[in-house]
XYZ file of C-alpha atoms in Angstrom:
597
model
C -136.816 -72.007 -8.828
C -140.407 -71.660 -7.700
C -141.148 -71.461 -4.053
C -142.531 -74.238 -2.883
C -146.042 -73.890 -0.495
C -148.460 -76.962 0.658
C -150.159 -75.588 3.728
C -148.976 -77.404 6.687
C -146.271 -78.976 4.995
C -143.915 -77.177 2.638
C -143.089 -73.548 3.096
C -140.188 -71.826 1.412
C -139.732 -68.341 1.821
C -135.544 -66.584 1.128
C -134.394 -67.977 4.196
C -134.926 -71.217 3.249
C -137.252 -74.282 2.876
C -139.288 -75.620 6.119
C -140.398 -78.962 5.589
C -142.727 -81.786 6.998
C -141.463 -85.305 5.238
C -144.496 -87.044 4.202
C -145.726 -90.648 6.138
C -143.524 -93.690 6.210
C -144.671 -97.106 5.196
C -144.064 -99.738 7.586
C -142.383 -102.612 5.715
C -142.123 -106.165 7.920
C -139.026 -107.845 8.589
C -138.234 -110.919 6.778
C -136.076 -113.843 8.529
C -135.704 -117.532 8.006
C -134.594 -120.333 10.270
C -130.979 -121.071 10.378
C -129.819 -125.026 9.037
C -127.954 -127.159 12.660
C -124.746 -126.934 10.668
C -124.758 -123.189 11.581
C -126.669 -122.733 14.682
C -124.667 -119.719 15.842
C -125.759 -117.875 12.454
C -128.110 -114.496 13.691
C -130.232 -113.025 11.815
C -129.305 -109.328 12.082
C -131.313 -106.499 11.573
C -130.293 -102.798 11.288
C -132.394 -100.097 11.812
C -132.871 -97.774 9.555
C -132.429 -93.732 9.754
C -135.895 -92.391 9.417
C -136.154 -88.134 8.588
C -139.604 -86.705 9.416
C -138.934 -83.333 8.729
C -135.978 -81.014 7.187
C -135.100 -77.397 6.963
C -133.049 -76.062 4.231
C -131.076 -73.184 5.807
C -130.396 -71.281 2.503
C -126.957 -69.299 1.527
C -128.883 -65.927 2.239
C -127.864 -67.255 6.186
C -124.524 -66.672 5.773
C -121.707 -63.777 4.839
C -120.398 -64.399 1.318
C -117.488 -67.585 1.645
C -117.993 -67.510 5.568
C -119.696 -69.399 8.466
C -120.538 -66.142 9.990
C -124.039 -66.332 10.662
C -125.670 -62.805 9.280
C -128.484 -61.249 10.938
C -130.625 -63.030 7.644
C -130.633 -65.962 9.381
C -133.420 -64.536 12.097
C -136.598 -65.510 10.229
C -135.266 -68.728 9.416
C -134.384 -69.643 12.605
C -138.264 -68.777 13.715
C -139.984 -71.401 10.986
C -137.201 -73.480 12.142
C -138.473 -73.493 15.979
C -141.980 -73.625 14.630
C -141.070 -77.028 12.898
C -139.427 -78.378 15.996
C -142.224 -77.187 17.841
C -143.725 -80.196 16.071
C -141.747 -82.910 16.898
C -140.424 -82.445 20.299
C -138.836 -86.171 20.168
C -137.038 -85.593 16.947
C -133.286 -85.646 17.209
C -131.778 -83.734 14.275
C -128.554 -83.505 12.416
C -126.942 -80.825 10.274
C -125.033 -80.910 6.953
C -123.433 -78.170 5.120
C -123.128 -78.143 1.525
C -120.741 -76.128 -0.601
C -120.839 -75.664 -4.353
C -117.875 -76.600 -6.533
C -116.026 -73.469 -6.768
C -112.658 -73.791 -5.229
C -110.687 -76.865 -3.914
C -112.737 -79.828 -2.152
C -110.533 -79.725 0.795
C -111.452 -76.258 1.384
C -115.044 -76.690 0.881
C -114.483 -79.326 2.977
C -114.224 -77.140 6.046
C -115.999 -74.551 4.817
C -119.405 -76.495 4.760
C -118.702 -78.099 8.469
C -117.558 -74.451 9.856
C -121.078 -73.589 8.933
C -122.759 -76.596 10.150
C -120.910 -76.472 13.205
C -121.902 -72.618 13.847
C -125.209 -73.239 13.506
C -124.917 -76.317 15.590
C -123.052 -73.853 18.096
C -125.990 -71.236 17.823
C -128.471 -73.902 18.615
C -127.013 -74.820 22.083
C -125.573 -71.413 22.698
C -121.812 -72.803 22.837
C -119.971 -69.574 22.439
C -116.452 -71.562 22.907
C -117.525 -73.103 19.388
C -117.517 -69.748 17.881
C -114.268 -68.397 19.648
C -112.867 -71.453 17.914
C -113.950 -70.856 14.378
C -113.082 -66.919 14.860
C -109.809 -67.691 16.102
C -108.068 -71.085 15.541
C -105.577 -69.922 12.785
C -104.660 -73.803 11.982
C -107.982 -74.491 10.996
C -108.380 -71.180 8.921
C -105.054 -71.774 7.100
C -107.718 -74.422 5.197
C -110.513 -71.997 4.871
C -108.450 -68.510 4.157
C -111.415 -66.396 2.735
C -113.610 -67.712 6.503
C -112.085 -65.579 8.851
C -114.693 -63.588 10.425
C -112.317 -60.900 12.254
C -113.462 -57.448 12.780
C -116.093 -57.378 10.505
C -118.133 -59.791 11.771
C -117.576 -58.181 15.101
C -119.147 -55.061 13.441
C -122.088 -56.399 12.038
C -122.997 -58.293 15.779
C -122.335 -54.746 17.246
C -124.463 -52.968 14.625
C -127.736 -55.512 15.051
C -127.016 -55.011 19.255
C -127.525 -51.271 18.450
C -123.741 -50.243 18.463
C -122.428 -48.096 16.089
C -119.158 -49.400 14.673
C -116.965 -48.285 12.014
C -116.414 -49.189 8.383
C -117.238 -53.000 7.982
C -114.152 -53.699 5.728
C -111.863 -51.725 8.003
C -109.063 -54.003 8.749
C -107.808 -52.092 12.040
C -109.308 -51.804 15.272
C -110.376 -48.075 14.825
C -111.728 -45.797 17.336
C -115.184 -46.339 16.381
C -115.493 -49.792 16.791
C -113.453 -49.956 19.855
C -116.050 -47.300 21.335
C -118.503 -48.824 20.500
C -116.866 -52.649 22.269
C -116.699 -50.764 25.134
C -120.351 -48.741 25.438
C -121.512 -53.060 24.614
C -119.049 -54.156 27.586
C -120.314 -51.267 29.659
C -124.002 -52.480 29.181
C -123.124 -55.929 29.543
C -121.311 -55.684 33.017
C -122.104 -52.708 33.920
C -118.816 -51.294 34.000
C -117.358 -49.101 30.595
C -113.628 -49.985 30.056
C -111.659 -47.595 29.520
C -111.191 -48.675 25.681
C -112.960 -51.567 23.786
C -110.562 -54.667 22.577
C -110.881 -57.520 20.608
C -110.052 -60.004 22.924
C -111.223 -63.631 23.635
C -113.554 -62.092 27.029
C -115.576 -59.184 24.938
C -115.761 -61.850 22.097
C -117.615 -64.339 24.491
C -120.335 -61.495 25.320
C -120.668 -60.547 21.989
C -121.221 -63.919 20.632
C -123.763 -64.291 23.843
C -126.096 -61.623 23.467
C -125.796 -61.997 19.235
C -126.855 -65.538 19.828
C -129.921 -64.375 21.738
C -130.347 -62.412 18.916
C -130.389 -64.522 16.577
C -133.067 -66.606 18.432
C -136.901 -66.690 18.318
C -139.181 -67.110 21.266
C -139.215 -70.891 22.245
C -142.684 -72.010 20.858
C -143.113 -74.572 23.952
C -141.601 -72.497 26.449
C -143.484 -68.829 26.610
C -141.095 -65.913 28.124
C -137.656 -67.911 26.840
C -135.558 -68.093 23.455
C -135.374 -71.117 21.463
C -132.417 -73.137 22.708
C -132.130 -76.689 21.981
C -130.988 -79.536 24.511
C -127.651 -81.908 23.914
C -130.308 -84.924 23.717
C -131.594 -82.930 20.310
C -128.775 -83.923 18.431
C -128.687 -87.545 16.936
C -124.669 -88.018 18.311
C -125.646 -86.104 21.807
C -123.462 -83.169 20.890
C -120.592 -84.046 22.867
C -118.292 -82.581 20.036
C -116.979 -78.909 19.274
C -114.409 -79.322 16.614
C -115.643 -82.788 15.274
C -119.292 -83.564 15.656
C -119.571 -87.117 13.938
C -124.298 -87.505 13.947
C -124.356 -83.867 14.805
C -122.881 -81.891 12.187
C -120.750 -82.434 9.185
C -119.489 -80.713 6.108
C -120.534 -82.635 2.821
C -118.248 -80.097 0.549
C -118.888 -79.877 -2.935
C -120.207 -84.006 -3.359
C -123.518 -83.462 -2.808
C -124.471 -80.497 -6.098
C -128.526 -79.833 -5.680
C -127.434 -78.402 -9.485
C -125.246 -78.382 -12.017
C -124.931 -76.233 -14.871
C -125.083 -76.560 -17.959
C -121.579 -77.046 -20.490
C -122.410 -73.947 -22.637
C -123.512 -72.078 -19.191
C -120.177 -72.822 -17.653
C -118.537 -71.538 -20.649
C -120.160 -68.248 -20.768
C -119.411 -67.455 -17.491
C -116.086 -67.770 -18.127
C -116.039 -65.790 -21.340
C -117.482 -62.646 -19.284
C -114.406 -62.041 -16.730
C -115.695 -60.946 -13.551
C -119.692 -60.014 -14.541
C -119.521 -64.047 -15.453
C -117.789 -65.496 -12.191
C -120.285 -62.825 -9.906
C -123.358 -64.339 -12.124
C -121.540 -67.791 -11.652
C -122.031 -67.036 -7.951
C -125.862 -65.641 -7.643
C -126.654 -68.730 -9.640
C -124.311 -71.347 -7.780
C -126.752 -70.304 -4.708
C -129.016 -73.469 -4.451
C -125.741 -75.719 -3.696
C -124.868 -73.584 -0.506
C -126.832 -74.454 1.986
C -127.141 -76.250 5.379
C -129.781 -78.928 5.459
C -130.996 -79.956 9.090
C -132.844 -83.336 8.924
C -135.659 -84.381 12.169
C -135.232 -87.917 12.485
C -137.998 -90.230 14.246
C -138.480 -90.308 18.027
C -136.002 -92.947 19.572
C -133.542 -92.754 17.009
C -129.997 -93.382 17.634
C -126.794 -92.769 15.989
C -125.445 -95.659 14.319
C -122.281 -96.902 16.048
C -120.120 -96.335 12.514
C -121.116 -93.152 11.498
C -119.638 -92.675 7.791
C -119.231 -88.771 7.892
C -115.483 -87.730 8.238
C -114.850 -84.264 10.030
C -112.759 -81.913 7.451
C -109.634 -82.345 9.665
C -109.744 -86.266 8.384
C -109.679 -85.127 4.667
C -112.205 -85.853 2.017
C -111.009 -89.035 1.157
C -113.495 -90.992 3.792
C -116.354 -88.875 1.832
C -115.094 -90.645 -1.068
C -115.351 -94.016 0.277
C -119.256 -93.322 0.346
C -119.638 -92.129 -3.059
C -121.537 -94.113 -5.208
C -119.175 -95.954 -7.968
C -120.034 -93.898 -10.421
C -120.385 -90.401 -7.626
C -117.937 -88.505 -9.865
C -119.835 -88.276 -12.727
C -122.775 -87.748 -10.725
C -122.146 -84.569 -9.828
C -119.733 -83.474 -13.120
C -121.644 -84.509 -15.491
C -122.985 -81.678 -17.498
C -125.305 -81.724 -20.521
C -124.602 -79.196 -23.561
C -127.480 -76.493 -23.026
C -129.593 -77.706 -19.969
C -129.041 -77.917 -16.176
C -129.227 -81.141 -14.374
C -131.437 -80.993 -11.155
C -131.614 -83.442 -8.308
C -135.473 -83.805 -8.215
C -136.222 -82.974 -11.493
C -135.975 -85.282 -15.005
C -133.894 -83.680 -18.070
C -135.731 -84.330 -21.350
C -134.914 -87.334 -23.532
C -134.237 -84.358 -26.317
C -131.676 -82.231 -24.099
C -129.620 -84.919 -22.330
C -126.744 -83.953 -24.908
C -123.307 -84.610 -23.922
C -119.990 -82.533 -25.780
C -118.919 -86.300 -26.211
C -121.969 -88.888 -27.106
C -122.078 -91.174 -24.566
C -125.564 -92.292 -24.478
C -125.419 -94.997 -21.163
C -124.130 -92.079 -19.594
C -126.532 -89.788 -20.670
C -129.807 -91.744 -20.600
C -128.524 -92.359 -16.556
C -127.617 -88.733 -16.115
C -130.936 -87.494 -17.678
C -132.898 -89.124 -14.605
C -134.117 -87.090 -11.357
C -132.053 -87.442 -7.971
C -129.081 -88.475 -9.903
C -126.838 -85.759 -9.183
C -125.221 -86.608 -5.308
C -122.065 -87.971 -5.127
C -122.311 -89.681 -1.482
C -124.724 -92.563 -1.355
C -124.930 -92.355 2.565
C -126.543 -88.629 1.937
C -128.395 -89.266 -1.191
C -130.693 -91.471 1.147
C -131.487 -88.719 3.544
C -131.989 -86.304 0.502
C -134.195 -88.568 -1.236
C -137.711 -87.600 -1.609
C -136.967 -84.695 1.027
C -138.862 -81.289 0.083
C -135.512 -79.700 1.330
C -133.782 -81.010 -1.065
C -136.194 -80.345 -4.105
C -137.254 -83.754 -4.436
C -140.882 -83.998 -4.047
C -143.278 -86.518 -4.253
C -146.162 -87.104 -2.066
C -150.073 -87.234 -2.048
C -151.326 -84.299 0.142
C -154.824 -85.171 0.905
C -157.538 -83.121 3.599
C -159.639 -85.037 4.926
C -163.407 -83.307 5.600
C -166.606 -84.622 7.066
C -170.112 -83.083 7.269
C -172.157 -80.336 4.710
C -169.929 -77.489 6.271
C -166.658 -79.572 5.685
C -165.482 -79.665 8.775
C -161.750 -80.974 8.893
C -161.246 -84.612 10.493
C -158.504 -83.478 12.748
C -156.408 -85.450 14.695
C -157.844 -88.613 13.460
C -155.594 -91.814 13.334
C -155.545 -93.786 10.243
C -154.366 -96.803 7.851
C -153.788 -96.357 4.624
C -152.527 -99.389 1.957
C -151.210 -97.632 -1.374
C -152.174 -99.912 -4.044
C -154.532 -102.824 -4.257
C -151.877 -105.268 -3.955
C -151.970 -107.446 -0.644
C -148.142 -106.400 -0.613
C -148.641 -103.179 -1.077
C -146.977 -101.090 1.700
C -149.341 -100.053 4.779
C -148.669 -96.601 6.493
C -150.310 -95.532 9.681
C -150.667 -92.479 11.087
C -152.695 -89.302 12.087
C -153.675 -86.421 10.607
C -153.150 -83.065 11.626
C -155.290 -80.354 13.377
C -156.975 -79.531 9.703
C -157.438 -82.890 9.154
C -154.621 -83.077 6.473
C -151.817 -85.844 5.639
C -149.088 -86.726 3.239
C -148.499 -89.692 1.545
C -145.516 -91.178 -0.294
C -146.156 -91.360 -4.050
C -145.170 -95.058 -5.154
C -146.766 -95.058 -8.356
C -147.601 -91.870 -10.854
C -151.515 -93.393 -10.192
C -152.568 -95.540 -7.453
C -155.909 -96.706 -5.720
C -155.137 -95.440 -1.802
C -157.539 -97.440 0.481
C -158.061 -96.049 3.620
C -159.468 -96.805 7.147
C -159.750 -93.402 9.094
C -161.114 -93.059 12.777
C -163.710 -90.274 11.747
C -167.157 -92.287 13.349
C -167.240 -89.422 16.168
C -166.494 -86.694 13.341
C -169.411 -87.734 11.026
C -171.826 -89.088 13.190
C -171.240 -87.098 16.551
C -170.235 -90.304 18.959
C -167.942 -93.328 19.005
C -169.531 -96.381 17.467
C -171.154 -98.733 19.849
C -169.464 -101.691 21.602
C -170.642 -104.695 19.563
C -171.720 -102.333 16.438
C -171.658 -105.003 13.485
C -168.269 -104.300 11.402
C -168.736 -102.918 7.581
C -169.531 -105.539 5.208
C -166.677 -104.825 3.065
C -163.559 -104.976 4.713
C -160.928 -102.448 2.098
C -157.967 -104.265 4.205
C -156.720 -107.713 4.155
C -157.891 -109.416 7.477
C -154.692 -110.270 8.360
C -154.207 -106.751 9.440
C -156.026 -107.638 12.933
C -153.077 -109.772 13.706
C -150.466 -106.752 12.225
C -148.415 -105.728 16.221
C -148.329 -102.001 15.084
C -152.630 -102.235 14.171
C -154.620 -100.114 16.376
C -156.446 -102.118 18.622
C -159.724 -100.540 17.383
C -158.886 -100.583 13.472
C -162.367 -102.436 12.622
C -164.269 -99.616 13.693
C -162.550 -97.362 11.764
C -164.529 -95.427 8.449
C -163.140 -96.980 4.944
C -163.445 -94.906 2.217
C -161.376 -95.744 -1.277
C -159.169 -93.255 -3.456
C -158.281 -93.406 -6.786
C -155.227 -91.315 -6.737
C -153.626 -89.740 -9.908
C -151.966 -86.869 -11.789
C -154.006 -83.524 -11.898
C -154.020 -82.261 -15.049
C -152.454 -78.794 -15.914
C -154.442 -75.195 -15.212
C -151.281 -72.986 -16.351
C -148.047 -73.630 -17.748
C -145.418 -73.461 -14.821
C -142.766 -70.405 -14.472
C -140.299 -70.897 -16.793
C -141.876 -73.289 -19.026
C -140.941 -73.272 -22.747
C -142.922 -75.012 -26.194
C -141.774 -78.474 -27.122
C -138.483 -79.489 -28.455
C -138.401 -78.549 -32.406
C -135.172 -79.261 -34.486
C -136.190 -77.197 -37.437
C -136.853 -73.396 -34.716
C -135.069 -70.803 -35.492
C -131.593 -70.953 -33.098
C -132.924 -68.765 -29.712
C -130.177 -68.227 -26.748
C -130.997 -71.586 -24.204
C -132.714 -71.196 -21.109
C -130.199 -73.478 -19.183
C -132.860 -73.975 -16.852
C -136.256 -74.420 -18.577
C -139.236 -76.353 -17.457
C -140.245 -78.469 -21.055
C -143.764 -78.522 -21.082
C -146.236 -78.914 -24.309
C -148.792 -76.369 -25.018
C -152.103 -76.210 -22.674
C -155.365 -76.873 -24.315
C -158.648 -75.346 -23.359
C -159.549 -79.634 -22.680
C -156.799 -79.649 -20.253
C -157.507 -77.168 -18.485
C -161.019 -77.283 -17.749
C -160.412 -80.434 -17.001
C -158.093 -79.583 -14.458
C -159.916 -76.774 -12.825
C -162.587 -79.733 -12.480
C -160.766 -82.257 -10.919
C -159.214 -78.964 -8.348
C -163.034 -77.942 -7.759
C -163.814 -81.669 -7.322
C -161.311 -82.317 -4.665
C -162.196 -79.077 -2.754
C -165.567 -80.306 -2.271
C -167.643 -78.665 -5.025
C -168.834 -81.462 -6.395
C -167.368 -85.210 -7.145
C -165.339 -86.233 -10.080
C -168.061 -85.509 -12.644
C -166.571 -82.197 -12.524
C -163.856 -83.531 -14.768
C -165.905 -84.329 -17.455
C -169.095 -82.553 -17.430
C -168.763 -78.589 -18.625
C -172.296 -78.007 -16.978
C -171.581 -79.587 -13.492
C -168.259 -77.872 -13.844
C -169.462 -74.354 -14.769
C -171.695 -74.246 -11.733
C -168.927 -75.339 -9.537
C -166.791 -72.552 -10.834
C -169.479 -70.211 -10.456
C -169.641 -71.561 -6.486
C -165.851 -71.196 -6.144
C -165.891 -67.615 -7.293
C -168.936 -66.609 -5.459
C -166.918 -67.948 -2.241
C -163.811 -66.965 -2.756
C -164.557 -63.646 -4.398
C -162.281 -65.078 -7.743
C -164.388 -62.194 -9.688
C -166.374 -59.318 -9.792
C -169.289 -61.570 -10.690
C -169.571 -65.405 -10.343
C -170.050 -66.382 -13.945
C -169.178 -69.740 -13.927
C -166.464 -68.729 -16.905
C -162.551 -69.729 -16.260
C -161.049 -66.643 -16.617
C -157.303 -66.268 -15.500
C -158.081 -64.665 -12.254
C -159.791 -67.790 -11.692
C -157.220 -70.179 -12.445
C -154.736 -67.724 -10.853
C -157.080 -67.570 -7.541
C -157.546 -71.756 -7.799
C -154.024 -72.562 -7.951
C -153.347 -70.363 -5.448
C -156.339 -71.723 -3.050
C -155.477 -75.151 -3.880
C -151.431 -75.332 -2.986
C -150.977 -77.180 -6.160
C -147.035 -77.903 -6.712
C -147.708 -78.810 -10.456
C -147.803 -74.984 -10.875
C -144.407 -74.466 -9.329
C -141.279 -75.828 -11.647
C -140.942 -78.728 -8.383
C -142.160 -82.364 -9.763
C -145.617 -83.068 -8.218
């Protein structure tokens, strides 16, 4: 996969994907009068679990089948503050994923051991750690998770300790010097030998938590350490965290392979299971989701802990979860944010309900109480949102910080989101409909015209939203005086072919080995593509949406573009591939990554 990068919003660099979710819409609340021959009836209204951001903690975090957190995990744990940074009212919750190698049970505990040491890490708990490093009960689930020596190696080694051998499995002379010389610093006072007991263990999870951490982004001088009142269950747990943390197992597949993939892995002995296990990667992972400010954990709270079992995850599935995530087409991978083509959605056995429902995006979780958190979430591959800058003014400056309304569709109906923009002026939308007319209101007077309008100013003659909105409780109280402007929103076309893309489906080719994991995607015509560099130029400000359509408009906005941003030696006004190259880079556009826009 592609990595994923809309500035502001999506990063994704190895140690995993750092996401802002894009804008709700506020939908009202329906209720009716009850009849007298049921006056006690209620009305009842539950409130929903809202994410706002996510970060995808990727497998890279962690030591091969372990919750030890490896020194990997640094840089993610930065963009992670940085994100938090963002929402200081968020409280979050973690879930660990596990691919399907192995027994459920044991994936089970595997994926909570490594939610719950990163939920450990976050509050600097070290008694969480002792727990997972020692409680041989626990590990008689998890056999291949025992951290032992060499995870007390690796701690020593980033603290600047020279242990010995990382696989040694005896205390040996070099690691217990080196315990000590880290006790010795610690206290102050060497021991006389180092041991592996629960006291040393303590400091050594200590000072490798507070290396682990970043620098607090709101607190200059300190490390990033998060508060009990972060957590959307208050983190009173340790062993079982029910809202904090929970292990999803193997129910929740972000992939699965192919039926002819599966096969050839196991034809190639131990080269198949280790390429079985590079490309099983995307399905290990620990997702932490920011929920709104003010939200609470629901009183039921459907996530068993692993020393429950897996049948409560079960319970959740949806009632067709098992063939959700086992379903597996001949010679092409099913994705969770990403369609299978009509052509490839071949099953060993034709079964073509089954396949038509299988061949759909965000069809591959099992549990139906995570597959709403997951949905539409960047961390989870499942994008779809309008990303749209605002700019005012001949030298575009950015309307930043600017509240505004914004009704996707023409439709009186049609679901109103409020909001502000950030510091660069920039926003994200939901996408409801492949093309859509956005309307929006946008509190950019001062921006464009250098003051606030005046008390009494006459109102635009065309009001863009429904006048009922004065009477809407979540308005703002100054919505009238906001600017309206009107977009037609819609799919850009294509500049390049994304990574990975292969011709059209053609019965009569010559037989080629499958690419599994191909992006289908028809040729790109010279039409397309200028056209697409137009609408790019357009919506960067070079011109308006004649740039589409007219090659002379168009060739002098290309010529601007690469006279600004250097694109070539010369601006010519020509698309040339450093161009494209240098526009789709400029322009953060995910249709040139293999993610859905």
């Amino acid at each position: 996969m592609a990595d994923i990068f809309i500035p502001e919003f999506i990063e994704e660099t190895s140690s995993g994907i750092f996401a802002r979710h894009a804008s709700r819409a506020l939908l009202p609340i329906l209720t009716a009068p009850t009849t007298l021959d049921r006056q006690a009836a209620e009305n009842r209204v539950r409130q929903q679990l809202v994410t706002v951001a996510c970060a995808n903690l990727k497998d890279f975090a962690f030591a091969f089948d372990s919750s030890f957190i490896d020194t990997t995990a640094r840089d993610g744990f930065d963009r992670l503050a940085k994100l938090m940074f963002l929402y200081p009212g968020s409280p979050i919750s973690l879930f660990g994923h596990a691919d399907a190698d192995g027994d459920p049970l044991y994936n089970k505990f595997l994926s909570e051991r490594r939610a719950r040491a990163v939920f450990a890490f976050l509050l600097r708990r070290t008694a969480i750690w002792e727990q997972i490093f020692s409680d041989a009960a626990e590990r008689a689930h998890v056999r291949g998770d025992d951290w032992g020596l060499r995870s007390l190696r690796i701690m020593l080694e980033a603290l600047g300790f020279s242990a010995g051998p990382p696989d040694e499995p005896k205390l040996d002379r070099a690691t217990a010097d080196a315990l000590a010389d880290f006790v010795g610093k610690q206290t102050g006072t060497r021991p006389a030998a180092g041991r592996n007991d629960a006291p040393t263990r303590a400091l050594l999870f200590a000072a490798y938590m507070d290396f682990l951490a970043p620098d607090d982004p709101a607190k200059r001088g300190t490390k990033f350490q998060l508060a009990p009142e972060r957590f959307l269950g208050g983190a009173k747990g340790t062993i079982e965290g029910p809202g904090d943390f929970q292990g999803c197992s193997e129910f929740n597949p972000q992939m699965i392979f192919a039926a002819e993939e599966t096969r050839t892995f196991a034809r190639n002995g131990d080269i198949g299971t280790a390429l079985r296990h590079a490309a099983n990667e995307v399905n290990r992972r620990v997702i932490i989701y920011l929920f709104e400010p003010g939200t609470t954990k629901p009183t039921t709270w459907p996530c068993p802990s692993a020393r429950q079992g897996i049948a409560g995850c079960k319970a959740r599935f949806w009632s067709d979860g098992e063939a959700r995530r086992s379903t597996a087409f001949e010679q092409h991978r099913r994705r969770f944010g990403r369609e299978v083509p009509v052509q490839k959605a071949v099953l060993a056995q034709p079964k073509p309900a089954l396949a038509a429902r299988m061949q759909r995006a965000e069809t591959t979780f099992g549990c139906r109480f995570y597959h709403g958190f997951g949905l539409r979430s960047p961390c989870e591959r499942d994008l779809r949102m309008w990303v749209i800058r605002l700019l005012a003014g001949g030298n575009a400056r950015p309307i930043g910080n600017a509240r505004f309304v914004a009704r996707m569709g023409t439709d009186a109906a049609a679901p109103l989101i409020r909001g502000t923009t950030s510091a660069n002026g920039t926003l994200a939308l939901p996408v409801f409909d492949d093309i859509e007319t956005i309307t929006f209101k946008v509190d950019a007077f001062r921006a464009l015209f250098g003051s606030a309008p005046r008390a009494g100013a006459p109102k635009e003659p065309d009001e863009p939203l429904p006048k009922e909105a004065a009477t809407d409780p979540d308005a703002f109280p100054d919505e009238g005086n906001f600017i309206a402007l009107t977009l037609d929103a819609g799919a850009l076309q294509r500049i390049q072919l994304p990574a990975g893309a292969e011709p059209p489906f053609d019965p009569n080719a010559p037989a080629v080995p499958p690419d599994f994991d191909s992006i289908d995607a028809p040729p790109l015509s010279i039409p397309e593509r200028d056209a697409g560099v137009g609408q790019r130029l357009a919506n960067l400000g070079f011109g308006g949406n004649e740039l589409a359509t007219d090659p002379a408009a168009r060739r002098a906005a290309v010529a601007a573009f690469q006279r600004f941003f250097r694109a070539a030696a010369q601006a010519t006004g020509d698309i040339d591939d450093e161009t494209v190259r240098r526009l789709a880079a400029t322009y953060g556009d995910v249709a040139e990554t293999d993610t859905p826009p």
